[in-house]
Coordinates of C-alpha atoms and ligand atoms in Angstrom, one line a residue:
X194 CA -49.8 104.0 111.9
X195 CA -47.1 103.6 109.0
X196 CA -44.5 105.2 111.0
X197 CA -44.8 102.6 113.3
X198 CA -44.4 100.3 110.9
X199 CA -41.1 101.9 109.5
X200 CA -39.8 101.9 113.0
X201 CA -40.4 98.4 113.3
X202 CA -38.9 98.2 109.9
X203 CA -35.3 100.0 111.3
X204 CA -35.6 97.9 114.2
X205 CA -34.9 94.3 111.9
X206 CA -32.6 96.5 109.8
X207 CA -30.7 97.1 112.5
X208 CA -30.8 93.4 113.7
X209 CA -29.5 92.2 110.1
X210 CA -27.3 94.4 109.0
X211 CA -25.7 93.3 105.7
X212 CA -28.2 90.5 105.1
X213 CA -31.4 91.3 103.5
X214 CA -34.9 89.6 104.4
X215 CA -37.7 88.0 102.5
X216 CA -41.3 87.7 103.6
X217 CA -44.2 86.4 101.6
X218 CA -47.7 86.8 101.6
X219 CA -50.5 85.1 103.2
X220 CA -52.2 82.5 100.4
X221 CA -55.9 83.0 99.7
X222 CA -57.6 80.0 101.4
X223 CA -60.7 78.1 99.4
X224 CA -63.4 77.9 100.9
X225 CA -64.9 75.5 98.1
X226 CA -65.7 76.0 94.7
X227 CA -64.6 79.3 93.1
X228 CA -65.2 80.8 96.8
X229 CA -62.5 82.2 99.2
X230 CA -62.2 83.1 102.9
X231 CA -61.7 87.0 103.6
X232 CA -58.3 87.5 102.7
X233 CA -55.8 87.8 106.6
X234 CA -52.0 88.2 105.8
X235 CA -49.5 86.7 107.5
X236 CA -48.8 88.3 110.7
X237 CA -44.7 88.5 110.0
X238 CA -45.5 90.8 106.7
X239 CA -48.2 92.6 108.5
X240 CA -46.2 93.8 111.3
X241 CA -43.5 95.1 109.5
X242 CA -45.7 96.6 106.5
X243 CA -50.1 97.1 107.4
X244 CA -49.9 96.0 103.3
X245 CA -52.4 93.9 103.3
X246 CA -53.3 92.3 100.0
X247 CA -52.0 89.1 98.3
X248 CA -49.3 87.9 95.9
X249 CA -46.9 90.2 97.5
X250 CA -43.5 89.9 98.8
X251 CA -41.3 92.5 100.6
X252 CA -37.6 92.8 101.2
X253 CA -35.7 94.5 103.8
X254 CA -32.5 95.1 102.4
X255 CA -30.6 97.7 104.9
X256 CA -26.7 97.3 102.8
X257 CA -28.5 98.9 99.9
X258 CA -27.7 101.7 99.0
X259 CA -31.1 103.4 97.9
X260 CA -34.4 100.6 98.0
X261 CA -34.1 99.5 101.4
X262 CA -37.3 98.1 101.5
X263 CA -39.2 96.7 98.4
X264 CA -42.5 95.5 97.7
X265 CA -44.0 93.2 94.6
X266 CA -47.4 93.2 94.3
X267 CA -50.2 92.7 92.5
X268 CA -50.4 95.9 89.9
X269 CA -53.8 98.0 89.6
X270 CA -56.2 96.1 87.3
X271 CA -59.4 97.6 86.5
X272 CA -61.2 94.6 85.6
X273 CA -59.9 91.8 88.1
X274 CA -60.6 94.8 90.7
X275 CA -64.6 95.0 90.0
X276 CA -64.4 91.7 90.9
X277 CA -62.0 91.4 94.3
X278 CA -62.2 94.0 95.3
X279 CA -58.9 97.4 95.3
X280 CA -55.4 96.5 94.7
X281 CA -53.6 99.5 95.9
X282 CA -51.0 98.9 92.8
X283 CA -46.9 99.9 92.5
X284 CA -48.2 103.3 93.5
X285 CA -49.7 102.7 96.3
X286 CA -47.2 100.5 97.4
X287 CA -44.5 103.8 97.7
X288 CA -47.5 106.1 98.6
X289 CA -49.6 104.3 101.0
X290 CA -46.8 102.2 102.5
X291 CA -43.4 104.0 102.4
X292 CA -41.2 101.7 99.8
X293 CA -38.7 102.4 99.0
X294 CA -39.2 100.9 95.3
X295 CA -41.6 98.5 94.1
X296 CA -42.8 96.6 91.3
X297 CA -45.5 93.7 89.7
X298 CA -45.2 90.1 91.3
X299 CA -44.2 89.4 87.9
X300 CA -41.1 90.9 87.6
X301 CA -39.7 88.9 90.6
X302 CA -37.7 86.7 89.6
X303 CA -35.7 90.2 87.0
X304 CA -36.0 92.0 90.2
X305 CA -34.8 90.4 93.2
X306 CA -31.3 89.2 93.0
X307 CA -30.3 92.9 92.9
X308 CA -31.1 92.7 96.4
X309 CA -29.0 89.1 97.3
X310 CA -26.2 89.8 95.4
X311 CA -24.7 91.5 98.1
X312 CA -26.5 90.4 100.9
X313 CA -23.6 87.8 102.9
X314 CA -26.9 86.2 104.6
X315 CA -31.0 85.9 103.3
X316 CA -33.6 85.8 106.6
X317 CA -36.5 84.0 105.5
X318 CA -38.7 81.3 107.0
X319 CA -40.1 78.9 105.3
X320 CA -43.9 78.0 105.1
X321 CA -46.2 76.5 103.4
X322 CA -45.8 77.8 100.6
X323 CA -43.9 75.6 98.7
X324 CA -43.5 77.3 95.6
X325 CA -42.3 80.0 96.8
X326 CA -40.0 78.1 99.1
X327 CA -38.3 76.7 95.5
X328 CA -38.2 80.1 94.5
X329 CA -35.6 81.5 97.4
X330 CA -33.5 78.5 97.1
X331 CA -33.4 78.6 92.7
X332 CA -32.0 82.0 93.4
X333 CA -29.8 81.3 96.0
X334 CA -28.8 78.3 93.8
X335 CA -27.8 80.9 91.1
X336 CA -26.4 83.8 92.9
X337 CA -24.0 80.2 94.9
X338 CA -23.2 79.6 91.2
X339 CA -22.1 83.3 90.4
X340 CA -20.5 84.1 93.5
X341 CA -17.2 83.4 92.1
X342 CA -17.2 86.1 89.6
X343 CA -18.2 88.5 92.5
X344 CA -16.5 87.5 95.5
X345 CA -20.1 88.8 97.3
X346 CA -23.1 87.3 97.6
X347 CA -25.7 85.3 100.6
X348 CA -23.6 82.4 102.2
X349 CA -26.2 80.9 103.5
X350 CA -30.2 81.4 104.7
X351 CA -31.9 81.8 108.5
X352 CA -34.5 81.9 109.6
X353 CA -35.8 85.2 110.3
X354 CA -37.8 84.1 113.2
X355 CA -34.9 84.3 115.8
X356 CA -35.0 87.8 114.7
X357 CA -38.5 89.1 114.5
X358 CA -39.8 87.2 116.3
X359 CA -38.7 88.6 120.3
X360 CA -39.9 91.8 118.4
X361 CA -43.2 90.6 118.4
X362 CA -43.0 89.8 122.2
X363 CA -42.9 93.1 123.4
X364 CA -46.4 94.8 122.2
X365 CA -46.2 98.8 122.0
X366 CA -48.1 101.3 123.5
X367 CA -50.1 101.3 119.5
X368 CA -50.2 97.3 120.0
X369 CA -51.4 97.1 123.8
X370 CA -54.2 99.9 122.1
X371 CA -56.0 96.9 119.8
X372 CA -55.4 94.3 121.9
X373 CA -57.6 95.5 125.3
X374 CA -60.5 96.7 122.1
X375 CA -60.5 93.2 121.1
X376 CA -60.1 92.4 125.2
X377 CA -63.3 94.1 125.2
X378 CA -65.5 93.2 123.4
X379 CA -64.8 90.0 123.9
X380 CA -65.8 90.9 127.5
X381 CA -68.7 92.1 126.1
X382 CA -69.6 88.8 124.3
X383 CA -69.1 86.6 127.0
X384 CA -71.2 88.9 129.2
X385 CA -74.2 88.7 126.6
X386 CA -73.8 85.4 126.4
X387 CA -73.7 84.6 130.3
X388 CA -77.3 86.5 129.8
X389 CA -78.6 84.2 127.4
X390 CA -77.4 81.2 128.0
X391 CA -80.4 79.0 129.7
X392 CA -81.7 75.8 129.6
X393 CA -83.3 74.7 126.0
X394 CA -80.9 76.4 123.8
X395 CA -79.1 75.5 121.3
X396 CA -75.4 75.5 121.7
X397 CA -74.6 77.4 117.6
X398 CA -77.7 80.4 119.2
X399 CA -75.6 81.2 122.5
X400 CA -72.5 81.6 119.6
X401 CA -74.7 83.8 117.5
X402 CA -75.0 85.9 120.5
X403 CA -71.4 85.6 121.2
X404 CA -70.4 86.4 117.0
X405 CA -73.1 89.0 116.6
X406 CA -71.4 91.2 119.5
X407 CA -67.9 90.6 117.6
X408 CA -69.3 92.5 115.1
X409 CA -71.9 94.8 116.5
X410 CA -68.6 96.1 118.2
X411 CA -66.6 96.1 114.7
X412 CA -64.3 92.9 115.3
X413 CA -63.7 91.1 111.9
X414 CA -65.0 88.1 113.6
X415 CA -64.0 85.4 115.9
X416 CA -60.0 85.0 116.0
X417 CA -60.5 81.3 116.5
X418 CA -64.2 79.3 115.8
X419 CA -66.2 79.7 119.2
X420 CA -66.0 76.7 121.1
X421 CA -69.9 77.0 123.1
X422 CA -70.0 73.3 124.5
X423 CA -72.4 71.9 127.3
X424 CA -71.9 69.6 129.5
X425 CA -70.2 66.1 128.4
X426 CA -69.1 68.9 124.8
X427 CA -66.5 70.5 127.4
X428 CA -64.3 67.3 127.7
X429 CA -63.5 68.3 123.8
X430 CA -60.7 71.0 123.7
X431 CA -62.2 71.8 120.9
X432 CA -65.3 71.1 120.5
X433 CA -66.8 73.2 117.8
X434 CA -70.3 71.3 116.4
X435 CA -72.6 73.6 118.8
X436 CA -75.5 72.2 118.0
X437 CA -76.1 70.5 121.7
X438 CA -79.4 71.8 123.5
X439 CA -78.6 73.4 126.8
X440 CA -79.5 70.9 129.9
X441 CA -80.1 72.0 133.4
X442 CA -78.0 71.2 136.1
X443 CA -75.4 71.2 133.7
X444 CA -72.3 73.6 133.0
X445 CA -71.7 75.3 129.7
X446 CA -68.0 76.4 128.7
X447 CA -67.4 79.1 126.2
X448 CA -64.0 79.7 124.9
X449 CA -64.8 82.8 122.2
X450 CA -62.3 85.2 121.5
X451 CA -62.7 88.0 118.5
X452 CA -59.5 89.4 116.0
X453 CA -59.9 93.2 116.4
X454 CA -57.6 95.1 114.0
X455 CA -54.8 92.2 113.6
X456 CA -55.2 91.4 117.3
X457 CA -56.6 88.9 119.7
X458 CA -58.4 87.5 122.4
X459 CA -59.1 84.6 123.7
X460 CA -61.6 83.6 127.3
X461 CA -62.8 81.5 128.0
X462 CA -65.7 81.0 131.6
X463 CA -67.2 77.8 132.2
X464 CA -71.0 78.3 134.0
X465 CA -73.9 76.5 135.3
X466 CA -76.6 76.5 132.7
X467 CA -79.3 76.8 135.6
X468 CA -77.4 79.4 137.9
X469 CA -76.4 76.7 140.2
X470 CA -73.5 74.2 140.4
X471 CA -74.4 71.2 141.5
X472 CA -71.5 69.7 145.0
X473 CA -69.5 67.9 142.1
X474 CA -69.9 71.0 139.7
X475 CA -68.2 73.2 142.5
X476 CA -65.7 71.4 143.5
X477 CA -63.7 71.0 140.8
X478 CA -65.3 74.3 140.0
X479 CA -63.5 75.9 143.7
X480 CA -60.2 73.8 142.4
X481 CA -60.0 76.1 138.8
X482 CA -60.4 79.2 139.8
X483 CA -58.1 79.0 143.0
X484 CA -55.7 77.7 140.4
X485 CA -55.7 80.4 138.1
X486 CA -55.9 83.2 140.9
X487 CA -52.5 81.4 141.7
X488 CA -51.5 81.6 138.9
X489 CA -51.9 84.9 137.6
X490 CA -50.0 86.1 140.4
X491 CA -47.3 84.6 139.4
X492 CA -47.5 86.7 135.9
X493 CA -44.9 88.8 137.4
X494 CA -41.2 90.6 135.1
X495 CA -38.6 88.9 136.1
X496 CA -40.6 85.2 136.6
X497 CA -39.8 82.3 134.8
X498 CA -42.3 82.1 131.9
X499 CA -43.5 78.0 133.5
X500 CA -44.0 79.5 137.2
X501 CA -47.8 79.9 136.5
X502 CA -47.8 76.0 134.7
X503 CA -45.8 74.9 137.7
X504 CA -48.4 76.6 140.2
X505 CA -51.9 76.3 138.5
X506 CA -50.1 72.1 138.1
X507 CA -49.9 71.8 141.9
X508 CA -53.1 73.3 142.5
X509 CA -55.1 71.4 140.8
X510 CA -53.5 68.2 141.8
X511 CA -54.2 68.7 145.8
X512 CA -57.1 69.6 144.9
X513 CA -58.4 66.3 142.7
X514 CA -56.4 64.6 145.9
X515 CA -59.0 66.5 148.3
X516 CA -62.0 65.5 146.5
X517 CA -60.3 61.2 146.2
X518 CA -59.9 61.8 142.1
X519 CA -56.2 61.6 142.4
X520 CA -53.9 59.4 145.6
X521 CA -50.9 59.9 146.4
X522 CA -48.1 62.1 147.6
X523 CA -48.6 65.6 145.7
X524 CA -44.8 65.5 144.3
X525 CA -44.6 62.1 143.4
X526 CA -48.0 62.9 141.2
X527 CA -47.0 65.9 139.9
X528 CA -43.2 64.3 138.9
X529 CA -45.1 61.3 137.2
X530 CA -47.4 63.6 135.6
X531 CA -50.1 61.5 137.2
X532 CA -53.0 65.0 136.8
X533 CA -52.3 64.6 132.8
X534 CA -55.7 62.4 132.5
X535 CA -57.6 65.7 133.8
X536 CA -55.0 68.1 133.2
X537 CA -53.7 67.5 129.5
X538 CA -52.8 71.2 128.1
X539 CA -50.6 73.8 129.3
X540 CA -51.8 76.9 130.6
X541 CA -51.4 79.2 128.5
X542 CA -49.3 80.9 125.2
X543 CA -48.1 83.8 123.8
X544 CA -51.3 86.0 122.7
X545 CA -50.6 88.8 119.4
X546 CA -51.1 88.8 115.9
X547 CA -52.2 85.2 116.4
X548 CA -53.8 83.4 118.9
X549 CA -51.6 81.1 119.9
X550 CA -48.5 84.0 119.4
X551 CA -44.4 83.8 118.1
X552 CA -41.9 83.7 120.5
X553 CA -40.1 81.4 122.3
X554 CA -40.9 79.6 126.1
X555 CA -37.5 78.5 126.9
X556 CA -34.1 78.6 125.5
X557 CA -32.9 75.5 126.6
X558 CA -33.6 72.9 128.9
X559 CA -34.1 74.6 132.4
X560 CA -33.9 78.1 131.2
X561 CA -36.7 78.9 131.0
X562 CA -38.1 82.9 129.3
X563 CA -38.1 85.5 132.0
X564 CA -41.8 87.3 132.3
X565 CA -41.1 91.2 131.0
X566 CA -43.0 94.2 130.9
X567 CA -45.3 94.1 127.3
X568 CA -45.9 91.1 127.2
X569 CA -49.1 89.9 127.1
X570 CA -50.0 85.9 127.5
X571 CA -53.2 83.7 128.4
X572 CA -53.4 81.8 131.8
X573 CA -56.4 79.2 131.3
X574 CA -56.1 75.5 133.7
X575 CA -58.9 73.4 133.4
X576 CA -60.1 70.1 135.0
X577 CA -61.8 67.9 132.6
X578 CA -63.3 64.3 134.1
X579 CA -63.7 62.6 130.2
X580 CA -66.1 60.1 130.5
X581 CA -65.4 56.6 130.4
X582 CA -61.8 57.5 131.8
X583 CA -59.0 54.4 132.9
X584 CA -57.7 55.3 135.9
X585 CA -54.5 55.7 135.8
X586 CA -52.1 52.7 137.8
X587 CA -52.3 53.0 141.2
X588 CA -54.9 55.1 141.3
X589 CA -59.1 54.6 142.2
X590 CA -61.7 54.8 139.3
X591 CA -63.0 57.5 139.0
X592 CA -66.2 57.7 140.4
X593 CA -69.4 58.1 137.9
X594 CA -71.0 61.6 139.7
X595 CA -67.7 63.8 138.6
X596 CA -67.8 62.2 134.6
X597 CA -68.5 64.7 132.0
X598 CA -68.0 68.2 134.0
X599 CA -65.6 70.0 131.8
X600 CA -64.0 73.1 133.3
X601 CA -61.4 76.0 132.4
X602 CA -61.2 79.7 133.3
X603 CA -58.9 81.6 130.7
X604 CA -58.2 85.3 130.5
X605 CA -55.7 87.7 128.9
X606 CA -52.7 89.2 130.9
X607 CA -50.3 92.0 130.4
X608 CA -47.2 91.7 132.5
X609 CA -46.7 95.3 133.6
X610 CA -43.4 97.0 134.9
X611 CA -45.3 96.3 138.5
X612 CA -46.8 92.9 138.0
X613 CA -50.0 92.4 135.4
X614 CA -52.9 93.5 134.1
X615 CA -55.7 91.3 133.6
X616 CA -57.2 92.8 130.2
X617 CA -60.5 90.5 130.5
X618 CA -61.1 90.9 134.3
X619 CA -64.8 92.0 133.1
X620 CA -65.6 88.6 132.8
X621 CA -67.0 87.5 136.0
X622 CA -65.8 84.2 137.5
X623 CA -66.4 84.0 141.3
X624 CA -69.3 81.2 141.9
X625 CA -71.2 84.1 143.6
X626 CA -71.8 85.9 140.5
X627 CA -72.3 83.4 138.1
X628 CA -75.0 81.7 140.3
X629 CA -78.1 83.2 140.2
Ligands
LIG1695 N1 -58.8 78.8 121.7 C1 -57.7 78.4 122.5 C2 -57.4 78.6 123.1 O1 -57.2 78.6 124.0 O2 -56.2 78.3 123.1
LIG1696 MN1 -59.4 80.1 124.4
LIG1697 MN1 -56.0 79.8 124.5

């Protein structure tokens, strides 16, 4: 794996030439007094180093004669390590992570300028760590002041995202093997949840089955707070209370994925709690399923990114018109976004080290991202009849029989050279497989 991190650094360095790129580790997140969440490295930092400790800075200086990759890390400290875990230390940064040079993080201000003095620009992504943002600006200002003496130094700070994130967008075989594993574990978890769910159990008990399965198969845990939403809770897109008892004749929407080796899966299924759709549930489910299948067909190399969303919107709008929930000409309804009270989110997002992974969706108006092999995205259309929704202007009142039904179907899809591969196809979604 170290070889792949090295190759990534080399590819990035080839792109930044005479610049110096600086990356900050993720902060420790506090749960409550004296207790921190399990540490999770910043995805850019991890992508380039595999290094998973806090209080670190990585520097890539391709123009430097000796030190092209430099790590600033927490030094070894026996007493602190007893409390908060092993540190690889300055020597380990070189030996285990391949740094050409490494320093204790306390020496950052003293040692950083030598990697910036001859750089034509600094590549950095301003982040949530305000203090560190200020540190970078201070170094830059100092170098600007002394520029006349040297005649070299960075004349600009540029966002590294535009250089790095297109690389992260196309996954390598190594990354794909981790994503397949994350997908397989989440598939097993959803199947277990489907077997377990029945009227009378609580949403959190279903959540426990899911998250048990994640850990059982080696995932580090959920990729995001698991959504286990029964009945009208399914109309709350980010419902995470998960404290209601499942009722007969209702649907259960589960949106849950796991993190494995830093990569994520993200699956949603919706199914009847007692094994039988009502007529209304089935009618809406069929629309979402058709929208999802037709959207999936649009996930092809060479296709524009927005095609699958546009396809899902059309199928959903047509379906709602057929059911009398919307009325009017399809193109007009789409143009005026009359579907939005029932389908208010996009049809998916990039997936990878982040659940909503990096990468642009369009390069300006009318210039969509074109899909290419190695990209991974979710396809997740839905319909939500939020209780007490007022009809839009010119639209009929919403009959109470539809009220509170929320449906989403979400799969993770790899764009291949010839089409696509649904990584999460193992979880049933056909009506016949969800009933009974
Ligand atoms: N669970 C987050 C999402 O589907 O985007
Ligand atoms: Mn999801
Ligand atoms: Mn998603």
